PDB file of C-alpha atoms in Angstrom:
ATOM      1  CA  UNK K   1      -0.831 -33.073 -61.684  1.00 48.00           C
ATOM      2  CA  UNK K   2       0.563 -30.263 -63.880  1.00 52.00           C
ATOM      3  CA  UNK K   3      -1.870 -27.808 -62.300  1.00 57.00           C
ATOM      4  CA  UNK K   4      -0.570 -28.812 -58.857  1.00 52.00           C
ATOM      5  CA  UNK K   5       3.029 -28.151 -59.948  1.00 54.00           C
ATOM      6  CA  UNK K   6       2.081 -24.777 -61.442  1.00 54.00           C
ATOM      7  CA  UNK K   7       0.313 -23.735 -58.229  1.00 55.00           C
ATOM      8  CA  UNK K   8       3.345 -24.457 -56.086  1.00 53.00           C
ATOM      9  CA  UNK K   9       5.724 -22.875 -58.582  1.00 55.00           C
ATOM     10  CA  UNK K  10       3.748 -19.637 -58.222  1.00 57.00           C
ATOM     11  CA  UNK K  11       3.787 -19.997 -54.444  1.00 53.00           C
ATOM     12  CA  UNK K  12       7.553 -20.623 -54.443  1.00 54.00           C
ATOM     13  CA  UNK K  13       8.195 -17.610 -56.680  1.00 56.00           C
ATOM     14  CA  UNK K  14       6.204 -15.162 -54.560  1.00 53.00           C
ATOM     15  CA  UNK K  15       7.302 -16.495 -51.198  1.00 50.00           C
ATOM     16  CA  UNK K  16      11.029 -16.932 -51.736  1.00 51.00           C
ATOM     17  CA  UNK K  17      12.407 -15.309 -54.866  1.00 49.00           C
ATOM     18  CA  UNK K  18      10.410 -12.074 -54.713  1.00 51.00           C
ATOM     19  CA  UNK K  19      11.575 -11.348 -51.166  1.00 48.00           C
ATOM     20  CA  UNK K  20      14.969 -10.096 -52.378  1.00 47.00           C
ATOM     21  CA  UNK K  21      15.354  -6.655 -53.908  1.00 44.00           C
ATOM     22  CA  UNK K  22      17.533  -5.968 -56.918  1.00 40.00           C
ATOM     23  CA  UNK K  23      20.011  -4.153 -54.684  1.00 40.00           C
ATOM     24  CA  UNK K  24      20.358  -7.115 -52.326  1.00 43.00           C
ATOM     25  CA  UNK K  25      20.865  -9.513 -55.220  1.00 39.00           C
ATOM     26  CA  UNK K  26      23.428  -7.185 -56.820  1.00 39.00           C
ATOM     27  CA  UNK K  27      25.317  -6.707 -53.565  1.00 41.00           C
ATOM     28  CA  UNK K  28      24.986 -10.415 -52.648  1.00 41.00           C
ATOM     29  CA  UNK K  29      23.953  -9.310 -49.170  1.00 40.00           C
ATOM     30  CA  UNK K  30      21.303 -11.913 -48.431  1.00 40.00           C
ATOM     31  CA  UNK K  31      21.094 -10.995 -44.753  1.00 43.00           C
ATOM     32  CA  UNK K  32      20.415  -7.285 -45.124  1.00 44.00           C
ATOM     33  CA  UNK K  33      16.636  -7.653 -44.919  1.00 43.00           C
ATOM     34  CA  UNK K  34      16.898  -8.511 -41.209  1.00 42.00           C
ATOM     35  CA  UNK K  35      20.249  -7.025 -40.224  1.00 45.00           C
ATOM     36  CA  UNK K  36      20.260  -3.468 -41.527  1.00 47.00           C
ATOM     37  CA  UNK K  37      17.523  -1.986 -39.410  1.00 46.00           C
ATOM     38  CA  UNK K  38      17.785   1.752 -38.841  1.00 47.00           C
ATOM     39  CA  UNK K  39      16.290   1.239 -35.401  1.00 47.00           C
ATOM     40  CA  UNK K  40      18.879  -0.654 -33.353  1.00 52.00           C
ATOM     41  CA  UNK K  41      16.449  -1.591 -30.585  1.00 54.00           C
ATOM     42  CA  UNK K  42      14.076  -3.354 -32.986  1.00 57.00           C
ATOM     43  CA  UNK K  43      16.343  -6.283 -33.958  1.00 65.00           C
ATOM     44  CA  UNK K  44      14.626  -9.329 -32.390  1.00 75.00           C
ATOM     45  CA  UNK K  45      11.156  -7.811 -32.701  1.00 73.00           C
ATOM     46  CA  UNK K  46      11.792  -7.044 -36.375  1.00 73.00           C
ATOM     47  CA  UNK K  47      12.892 -10.627 -37.066  1.00 76.00           C
ATOM     48  CA  UNK K  48       9.762 -11.987 -35.372  1.00 82.00           C
ATOM     49  CA  UNK K  49       7.559  -9.555 -37.296  1.00 82.00           C
ATOM     50  CA  UNK K  50       9.189 -10.412 -40.634  1.00 82.00           C
ATOM     51  CA  UNK K  51       8.670 -14.104 -39.902  1.00 85.00           C
ATOM     52  CA  UNK K  52       5.031 -13.504 -38.983  1.00 89.00           C
ATOM     53  CA  UNK K  53       4.419 -11.447 -42.149  1.00 88.00           C
ATOM     54  CA  UNK K  54       5.963 -14.171 -44.318  1.00 88.00           C
ATOM     55  CA  UNK K  55       3.877 -16.883 -42.648  1.00 91.00           C
ATOM     56  CA  UNK K  56       0.693 -14.851 -43.167  1.00 92.00           C
ATOM     57  CA  UNK K  57       1.623 -14.201 -46.805  1.00 92.00           C
ATOM     58  CA  UNK K  58       2.353 -17.893 -47.317  1.00 91.00           C
ATOM     59  CA  UNK K  59      -1.026 -18.905 -45.863  1.00 91.00           C
ATOM     60  CA  UNK K  60      -2.871 -16.279 -47.918  1.00 93.00           C
ATOM     61  CA  UNK K  61      -1.077 -17.333 -51.106  1.00 91.00           C
ATOM     62  CA  UNK K  62      -1.895 -20.976 -50.435  1.00 91.00           C
ATOM     63  CA  UNK K  63      -5.581 -20.139 -50.038  1.00 91.00           C
ATOM     64  CA  UNK K  64      -5.667 -17.908 -53.123  1.00 91.00           C
ATOM     65  CA  UNK K  65      -3.868 -20.527 -55.231  1.00 91.00           C
ATOM     66  CA  UNK K  66      -6.313 -23.222 -54.111  1.00 90.00           C
ATOM     67  CA  UNK K  67      -9.220 -20.965 -55.143  1.00 91.00           C
ATOM     68  CA  UNK K  68      -7.531 -19.939 -58.430  1.00 89.00           C
ATOM     69  CA  UNK K  69      -7.609 -16.238 -57.522  1.00 86.00           C
ATOM     70  CA  UNK K  70      -4.787 -15.279 -59.901  1.00 87.00           C
ATOM     71  CA  UNK K  71      -5.818 -11.609 -60.131  1.00 86.00           C
ATOM     72  CA  UNK K  72      -5.343 -11.139 -56.397  1.00 87.00           C
ATOM     73  CA  UNK K  73      -2.002 -12.934 -56.465  1.00 89.00           C
ATOM     74  CA  UNK K  74      -0.765 -10.682 -59.271  1.00 89.00           C
ATOM     75  CA  UNK K  75      -2.216  -7.492 -57.764  1.00 89.00           C
ATOM     76  CA  UNK K  76      -0.428  -7.860 -54.408  1.00 91.00           C
ATOM     77  CA  UNK K  77       3.108  -7.132 -55.701  1.00 91.00           C
ATOM     78  CA  UNK K  78       1.824  -4.555 -58.194  1.00 92.00           C
ATOM     79  CA  UNK K  79       0.045  -2.598 -55.462  1.00 92.00           C
ATOM     80  CA  UNK K  80       2.977  -3.053 -53.085  1.00 91.00           C
ATOM     81  CA  UNK K  81       5.302  -1.446 -55.589  1.00 92.00           C
ATOM     82  CA  UNK K  82       2.821   1.229 -56.620  1.00 92.00           C
ATOM     83  CA  UNK K  83       2.620   2.336 -52.992  1.00 93.00           C
ATOM     84  CA  UNK K  84       6.402   2.837 -52.850  1.00 90.00           C
ATOM     85  CA  UNK K  85       6.607   5.981 -55.028  1.00 91.00           C
ATOM     86  CA  UNK K  86       3.587   7.328 -53.156  1.00 93.00           C
ATOM     87  CA  UNK K  87       5.549   6.905 -49.922  1.00 92.00           C
ATOM     88  CA  UNK K  88       8.572   8.718 -51.386  1.00 91.00           C
ATOM     89  CA  UNK K  89       6.393  11.506 -52.785  1.00 90.00           C
ATOM     90  CA  UNK K  90       4.599  12.168 -49.499  1.00 91.00           C
ATOM     91  CA  UNK K  91       7.140  11.382 -46.776  1.00 90.00           C
ATOM     92  CA  UNK K  92      10.548  12.954 -46.069  1.00 88.00           C
ATOM     93  CA  UNK K  93      13.560  10.672 -46.435  1.00 88.00           C
ATOM     94  CA  UNK K  94      15.497  10.954 -43.178  1.00 87.00           C
ATOM     95  CA  UNK K  95      18.901   9.520 -44.108  1.00 83.00           C
ATOM     96  CA  UNK K  96      20.861  11.998 -46.229  1.00 80.00           C
ATOM     97  CA  UNK K  97      23.361   9.344 -47.345  1.00 77.00           C
ATOM     98  CA  UNK K  98      20.728   6.635 -47.824  1.00 75.00           C
ATOM     99  CA  UNK K  99      20.071   4.934 -51.145  1.00 74.00           C
ATOM    100  CA  UNK K 100      16.654   6.542 -51.442  1.00 76.00           C
ATOM    101  CA  UNK K 101      17.751  10.109 -50.741  1.00 78.00           C
ATOM    102  CA  UNK K 102      18.645  10.840 -54.375  1.00 78.00           C
ATOM    103  CA  UNK K 103      15.415   9.215 -55.512  1.00 77.00           C
ATOM    104  CA  UNK K 104      13.281  11.368 -53.244  1.00 79.00           C
ATOM    105  CA  UNK K 105      15.139  14.549 -54.181  1.00 80.00           C
ATOM    106  CA  UNK K 106      14.972  14.028 -57.932  1.00 82.00           C
ATOM    107  CA  UNK K 107      11.732  12.108 -58.352  1.00 83.00           C
ATOM    108  CA  UNK K 108       9.653  14.043 -60.907  1.00 88.00           C
ATOM    109  CA  UNK K 109       6.491  14.659 -58.955  1.00 89.00           C
ATOM    110  CA  UNK K 110       3.867  15.256 -61.639  1.00 92.00           C
ATOM    111  CA  UNK K 111       4.944  12.378 -63.922  1.00 91.00           C
ATOM    112  CA  UNK K 112       5.204  10.056 -60.901  1.00 91.00           C
ATOM    113  CA  UNK K 113       1.651  10.861 -59.757  1.00 93.00           C
ATOM    114  CA  UNK K 114       0.480  10.433 -63.361  1.00 94.00           C
ATOM    115  CA  UNK K 115       2.046   6.974 -63.605  1.00 93.00           C
ATOM    116  CA  UNK K 116       0.544   5.997 -60.231  1.00 93.00           C
ATOM    117  CA  UNK K 117      -2.915   7.133 -61.371  1.00 94.00           C
ATOM    118  CA  UNK K 118      -2.583   5.257 -64.681  1.00 94.00           C
ATOM    119  CA  UNK K 119      -1.523   2.049 -62.907  1.00 92.00           C
ATOM    120  CA  UNK K 120      -4.444   2.254 -60.465  1.00 92.00           C
ATOM    121  CA  UNK K 121      -6.915   2.977 -63.278  1.00 92.00           C
ATOM    122  CA  UNK K 122      -5.554   0.094 -65.371  1.00 90.00           C
ATOM    123  CA  UNK K 123      -5.856  -2.259 -62.406  1.00 89.00           C
ATOM    124  CA  UNK K 124      -9.470  -1.214 -61.916  1.00 89.00           C
ATOM    125  CA  UNK K 125     -10.274  -1.438 -65.637  1.00 87.00           C
ATOM    126  CA  UNK K 126      -8.601  -4.825 -66.195  1.00 84.00           C
ATOM    127  CA  UNK K 127      -9.675  -6.611 -63.018  1.00 81.00           C
ATOM    128  CA  UNK K 128     -13.020  -4.943 -62.414  1.00 80.00           C
ATOM    129  CA  UNK K 129     -14.678  -3.280 -59.481  1.00 75.00           C
ATOM    130  CA  UNK K 130     -13.451  -5.929 -57.002  1.00 77.00           C
ATOM    131  CA  UNK K 131      -9.970  -4.422 -57.183  1.00 87.00           C
ATOM    132  CA  UNK K 132     -11.248  -1.160 -55.642  1.00 89.00           C
ATOM    133  CA  UNK K 133     -11.336  -2.849 -52.235  1.00 90.00           C
ATOM    134  CA  UNK K 134      -7.755  -4.058 -52.687  1.00 91.00           C
ATOM    135  CA  UNK K 135      -6.589  -0.615 -53.795  1.00 92.00           C
ATOM    136  CA  UNK K 136      -8.345   0.951 -50.797  1.00 93.00           C
ATOM    137  CA  UNK K 137      -6.699  -1.526 -48.419  1.00 94.00           C
ATOM    138  CA  UNK K 138      -3.278  -0.723 -49.911  1.00 94.00           C
ATOM    139  CA  UNK K 139      -3.877   3.020 -49.524  1.00 95.00           C
ATOM    140  CA  UNK K 140      -5.077   2.618 -45.925  1.00 96.00           C
ATOM    141  CA  UNK K 141      -1.960   0.575 -45.175  1.00 95.00           C
ATOM    142  CA  UNK K 142       0.218   3.338 -46.648  1.00 95.00           C
ATOM    143  CA  UNK K 143      -1.492   6.047 -44.606  1.00 95.00           C
ATOM    144  CA  UNK K 144      -1.265   4.056 -41.364  1.00 95.00           C
ATOM    145  CA  UNK K 145       2.404   3.179 -41.863  1.00 94.00           C
ATOM    146  CA  UNK K 146       3.254   6.739 -42.910  1.00 94.00           C
ATOM    147  CA  UNK K 147       1.714   8.084 -39.698  1.00 94.00           C
ATOM    148  CA  UNK K 148       3.777   5.613 -37.662  1.00 93.00           C
ATOM    149  CA  UNK K 149       6.981   6.483 -39.554  1.00 92.00           C
ATOM    150  CA  UNK K 150       6.499  10.214 -39.074  1.00 92.00           C
ATOM    151  CA  UNK K 151       5.790   9.712 -35.388  1.00 93.00           C
ATOM    152  CA  UNK K 152       8.737   7.376 -34.752  1.00 91.00           C
ATOM    153  CA  UNK K 153      11.564   8.577 -37.046  1.00 90.00           C
ATOM    154  CA  UNK K 154      10.174  11.752 -38.685  1.00 90.00           C
ATOM    155  CA  UNK K 155      10.067  10.198 -42.146  1.00 90.00           C
ATOM    156  CA  UNK K 156      11.037   7.119 -44.113  1.00 90.00           C
ATOM    157  CA  UNK K 157      14.194   5.130 -44.832  1.00 87.00           C
ATOM    158  CA  UNK K 158      15.016   2.272 -47.165  1.00 85.00           C
ATOM    159  CA  UNK K 159      14.145  -0.257 -44.482  1.00 84.00           C
ATOM    160  CA  UNK K 160      10.776   1.311 -43.740  1.00 88.00           C
ATOM    161  CA  UNK K 161      10.064   1.543 -47.471  1.00 89.00           C
ATOM    162  CA  UNK K 162      10.794  -2.172 -47.844  1.00 88.00           C
ATOM    163  CA  UNK K 163       8.609  -2.934 -44.845  1.00 88.00           C
ATOM    164  CA  UNK K 164       5.840  -0.857 -46.410  1.00 92.00           C
ATOM    165  CA  UNK K 165       5.981  -2.974 -49.569  1.00 92.00           C
ATOM    166  CA  UNK K 166       5.891  -6.246 -47.623  1.00 91.00           C
ATOM    167  CA  UNK K 167       3.091  -5.135 -45.296  1.00 93.00           C
ATOM    168  CA  UNK K 168       1.042  -3.742 -48.184  1.00 94.00           C
ATOM    169  CA  UNK K 169       1.363  -7.025 -50.061  1.00 93.00           C
ATOM    170  CA  UNK K 170       0.356  -8.933 -46.931  1.00 94.00           C
ATOM    171  CA  UNK K 171      -2.717  -6.755 -46.366  1.00 94.00           C
ATOM    172  CA  UNK K 172      -3.804  -7.058 -50.003  1.00 93.00           C
ATOM    173  CA  UNK K 173      -3.435 -10.854 -49.870  1.00 94.00           C
ATOM    174  CA  UNK K 174      -5.312 -11.129 -46.561  1.00 94.00           C
ATOM    175  CA  UNK K 175      -8.133  -8.867 -47.779  1.00 93.00           C
ATOM    176  CA  UNK K 176      -8.355 -11.001 -50.924  1.00 92.00           C
ATOM    177  CA  UNK K 177      -8.753 -14.116 -48.770  1.00 93.00           C
ATOM    178  CA  UNK K 178     -11.363 -12.425 -46.558  1.00 92.00           C
ATOM    179  CA  UNK K 179     -13.379 -11.472 -49.653  1.00 88.00           C
ATOM    180  CA  UNK K 180     -13.476 -15.186 -50.563  1.00 82.00           C
ATOM    181  CA  UNK K 181     -15.105 -16.041 -47.241  1.00 77.00           C
TER     182      UNK K 181
END
C-alpha cells in the first residue's frame, strides 16, 4: 500500500506542482501559462496543445511509475531544463523587454556550455548507456523546435522557452515508454 501511495505522490508532483515556474509562483499569476502567448492567433490552439501535452505526460508517467522506471522519470525534467540554456545560447531572444532578454545578453557562453556538457556526461555516467537515447531525443526536440521558432518568430521568447521545456520533457517520457515496449 505504501508503494502505491509513493507512486501517486511522484505522479502528482510531476504533473501538477512542477508545471508552475518560479516566476509564476512569485507573481501569483496562475493563468499565465495559457494566457500570455506572444502569438495572439494561437490562443485556443495553444490551450488544446497544452492539454494534449499534459495528458501524454500523465499517461507516460503512469506507465513509467508502474514499471518502476525512476531514472527516466527523474531525467525528463533534468533534460528539459538542460535544453533551456542551450536554446538561449543558440537562438536570438526577440522581445527586448522580455524577462529572458537580460539572461540571453549576459549569459556567460563558455561556462554555460561547460555546465551543459558536465550535466550530460553525469547523466550518461550515472544512468548508463540507455540515457544516450533520451539525450538524443531531447537534442532532436530542441533542434526541431528551434527551426520552427526561427521560421515563425525569428527567435525565442519566454513562452516558447517554456513550451520547449514541456515538449522536451514529454518527448523524453514518451521515448522512455517506447523503450519499455
